[in-house]
């Protein structure tokens, strides 16, 4: 089977690089996509997220959640009418646009797991 090459003109290549750099700026951290997967999967409370994402520290999780909130991918909701006060991180409508990207990454990872060295 012959591989099909993708050929970009210089402006197209520049556009693709710029768009990819923008995406990686938001999603490129070590933990960012993991946090989004957990949130999109229905885990919304801080401690629940920390238990779900193996190896993430509370400080790093807090920082990731703040970045995701600033980039409008999660919304921090405080439920103050009960004790203790509940804080939930819920996906925004905008974050739904990541589902296909995350699914494609997961699919690629599953297909190439044997070739990937960690």
Coordinates of N, CA and C in Angstrom, one line a residue, residues 30-117:
X30 N 1.1 18.3 30.2 CA 1.2 16.9 30.5 C -0.2 16.4 31.0
X31 N -0.9 17.2 31.8 CA -2.1 16.7 32.4 C -3.4 17.2 31.8
X32 N -3.3 18.2 30.9 CA -4.5 18.9 30.4 C -5.5 18.0 29.8
X33 N -5.1 17.2 28.9 CA -6.1 16.3 28.2 C -6.6 15.3 29.1
X34 N -5.8 14.8 30.1 CA -6.2 13.8 31.1 C -7.4 14.4 31.9
X35 N -7.2 15.7 32.3 CA -8.2 16.3 33.1 C -9.5 16.5 32.3
X36 N -9.3 16.9 31.1 CA -10.5 17.1 30.2 C -11.3 15.7 30.0
X37 N -10.5 14.6 29.8 CA -11.1 13.3 29.7 C -11.9 13.0 30.9
X38 N -11.4 13.2 32.1 CA -12.1 12.9 33.3 C -13.3 13.8 33.5
X39 N -13.2 15.1 33.2 CA -14.4 16.0 33.3 C -15.4 15.6 32.3
X40 N -15.0 15.4 31.0 CA -16.0 15.0 30.0 C -16.6 13.6 30.3
X41 N -15.9 12.8 31.1 CA -16.4 11.5 31.5 C -17.3 11.6 32.7
X42 N -17.6 12.8 33.2 CA -18.6 12.9 34.3 C -18.0 13.1 35.7
X43 N -16.7 13.1 35.8 CA -16.1 13.4 37.1 C -16.0 14.9 37.3
X44 N -16.6 15.4 38.3 CA -16.7 16.9 38.4 C -16.1 17.5 39.7
X45 N -16.0 16.7 40.8 CA -15.5 17.3 42.0 C -14.0 17.1 42.1
X46 N -13.3 18.0 42.8 CA -11.9 18.1 42.8 C -11.3 16.7 43.3
X47 N -11.7 16.2 44.4 CA -11.1 15.0 45.0 C -11.4 13.8 44.0
X48 N -12.6 13.8 43.4 CA -12.9 12.8 42.5 C -12.0 12.8 41.3
X49 N -11.7 14.0 40.8 CA -10.8 14.2 39.7 C -9.4 13.7 40.1
X50 N -8.9 14.0 41.2 CA -7.6 13.7 41.7 C -7.5 12.1 41.8
X51 N -8.5 11.5 42.3 CA -8.5 10.0 42.4 C -8.5 9.4 41.0
X52 N -9.3 10.0 40.1 CA -9.4 9.4 38.8 C -8.1 9.5 38.0
X53 N -7.4 10.6 38.1 CA -6.2 10.9 37.3 C -5.0 10.5 38.1
X54 N -4.6 9.3 37.9 CA -3.5 8.7 38.7 C -2.2 9.6 38.6
X55 N -1.6 9.9 39.7 CA -0.3 10.6 39.7 C -0.4 12.1 39.8
X56 N -1.5 12.7 39.6 CA -1.6 14.2 39.6 C -1.7 14.7 41.0
X57 N -0.9 15.8 41.3 CA -0.9 16.3 42.7 C -2.0 17.4 42.7
X58 N -2.4 17.7 44.0 CA -3.5 18.7 44.2 C -3.1 20.0 43.6
X59 N -1.9 20.4 43.8 CA -1.4 21.7 43.3 C -1.5 21.8 41.7
X60 N -1.1 20.7 41.1 CA -1.1 20.7 39.6 C -2.5 20.6 39.1
X61 N -3.3 19.8 39.7 CA -4.8 19.7 39.3 C -5.4 21.1 39.5
X62 N -5.2 21.8 40.6 CA -5.7 23.1 40.8 C -5.3 24.1 39.6
X63 N -4.0 24.0 39.3 CA -3.5 24.9 38.2 C -4.1 24.5 36.9
X64 N -4.3 23.2 36.6 CA -4.9 22.8 35.3 C -6.3 23.3 35.2
X65 N -7.1 23.1 36.3 CA -8.5 23.5 36.3 C -8.6 25.0 36.1
X66 N -7.7 25.8 36.7 CA -7.7 27.3 36.5 C -7.5 27.6 35.0
X67 N -6.5 26.9 34.4 CA -6.2 27.2 33.0 C -7.4 26.8 32.1
X68 N -8.0 25.7 32.4 CA -9.1 25.2 31.6 C -10.3 26.2 31.8
X69 N -10.5 26.7 33.0 CA -11.5 27.7 33.2 C -11.3 29.0 32.4
X70 N -10.0 29.5 32.5 CA -9.7 30.7 31.7 C -9.9 30.5 30.2
X71 N -9.7 29.3 29.7 CA -9.8 29.0 28.3 C -11.3 28.5 28.0
X72 N -12.2 28.7 28.9 CA -13.6 28.4 28.7 C -13.9 27.0 28.4
X73 N -13.1 26.1 28.9 CA -13.4 24.6 28.6 C -14.1 24.0 29.8
X74 N -13.9 24.6 31.0 CA -14.7 24.1 32.2 C -15.3 25.3 32.9
X75 N -16.3 25.0 33.6 CA -16.9 26.1 34.4 C -16.9 25.6 35.9
X76 N -16.4 26.5 36.7 CA -16.4 26.2 38.2 C -17.7 26.6 38.8
X77 N -18.4 25.7 39.4 CA -19.7 25.9 40.0 C -19.6 25.7 41.5
X78 N -20.0 26.7 42.2 CA -20.0 26.6 43.7 C -21.4 26.4 44.2
X79 N -21.7 25.4 44.9 CA -23.0 25.1 45.5 C -22.9 25.4 47.0
X80 N -23.3 26.6 47.4 CA -23.0 27.1 48.7 C -24.2 26.8 49.7
X81 N -25.3 26.4 49.2 CA -26.5 26.2 50.1 C -26.5 24.9 50.8
X82 N -25.3 24.2 50.9 CA -25.2 23.0 51.7 C -23.9 23.0 52.3
X83 N -23.8 22.2 53.4 CA -22.5 22.0 54.1 C -22.0 20.6 53.9
X84 N -20.8 20.4 53.6 CA -19.8 21.5 53.2 C -20.2 22.0 51.8
X85 N -19.6 23.2 51.5 CA -19.9 23.8 50.2 C -19.3 22.9 49.2
X86 N -20.0 22.7 48.1 CA -19.6 21.8 47.0 C -19.1 22.7 45.8
X87 N -17.9 22.3 45.3 CA -17.4 22.9 44.1 C -17.3 21.9 43.0
X88 N -17.9 22.2 41.9 CA -17.9 21.2 40.8 C -17.3 21.9 39.6
X89 N -16.6 21.1 38.7 CA -16.0 21.6 37.5 C -16.8 20.9 36.4
X90 N -17.6 21.6 35.6 CA -18.4 21.0 34.6 C -17.9 21.4 33.2
X91 N -18.0 20.6 32.2 CA -17.6 20.9 30.9 C -18.6 22.0 30.3
X92 N -18.0 22.9 29.6 CA -18.8 23.9 28.9 C -19.3 23.3 27.6
X93 N -20.2 24.0 27.0 CA -20.7 23.6 25.6 C -19.5 23.7 24.7
X94 N -18.6 24.7 24.8 CA -17.4 24.8 24.0 C -16.5 23.6 24.1
X95 N -16.4 23.0 25.3 CA -15.5 21.9 25.5 C -16.0 20.6 24.7
X96 N -17.2 20.6 24.3 CA -17.8 19.5 23.5 C -17.0 19.3 22.2
X97 N -16.4 20.4 21.7 CA -15.7 20.4 20.5 C -14.4 19.6 20.6
X98 N -14.0 19.3 21.8 CA -12.8 18.4 22.0 C -13.1 16.9 22.0
X99 N -14.3 16.5 22.0 CA -14.6 15.1 22.1 C -14.0 14.3 20.9
X100 N -14.2 14.8 19.7 CA -13.6 14.1 18.5 C -12.1 14.1 18.6
X101 N -11.5 15.2 19.0 CA -10.0 15.3 19.1 C -9.5 14.2 20.1
X102 N -10.1 14.2 21.3 CA -9.7 13.2 22.3 C -10.0 11.8 21.8
X103 N -11.1 11.6 21.2 CA -11.4 10.2 20.7 C -10.4 9.8 19.7
X104 N -10.0 10.7 18.8 CA -9.0 10.4 17.8 C -7.6 10.1 18.4
X105 N -7.2 10.8 19.4 CA -6.0 10.6 20.1 C -6.0 9.2 20.8
X106 N -7.1 8.9 21.5 CA -7.3 7.6 22.2 C -7.2 6.5 21.2
X107 N -7.9 6.6 20.1 CA -7.9 5.6 19.0 C -6.5 5.4 18.5
X108 N -5.8 6.4 18.2 CA -4.4 6.3 17.7 C -3.5 5.6 18.8
X109 N -3.7 6.0 20.0 CA -2.9 5.4 21.1 C -3.2 3.9 21.2
X110 N -4.4 3.6 21.1 CA -4.8 2.2 21.3 C -4.2 1.3 20.1
X111 N -4.3 1.9 18.9 CA -3.8 1.2 17.7 C -2.3 1.0 17.7
X112 N -1.6 2.0 18.3 CA -0.1 2.0 18.2 C 0.6 1.7 19.6
X113 N -0.2 1.2 20.5 CA 0.4 1.0 21.9 C 1.7 0.2 21.9
X114 N 1.7 -0.8 21.0 CA 2.9 -1.7 21.0 C 4.2 -1.0 20.4
X115 N 3.9 0.0 19.6 CA 5.1 0.7 19.0 C 5.5 1.9 19.9
X116 N 4.7 2.3 20.8 CA 5.0 3.5 21.6 C 5.9 3.1 22.8
X117 N 7.0 3.8 22.9 CA 7.9 3.5 24.0 C 7.8 4.7 25.0

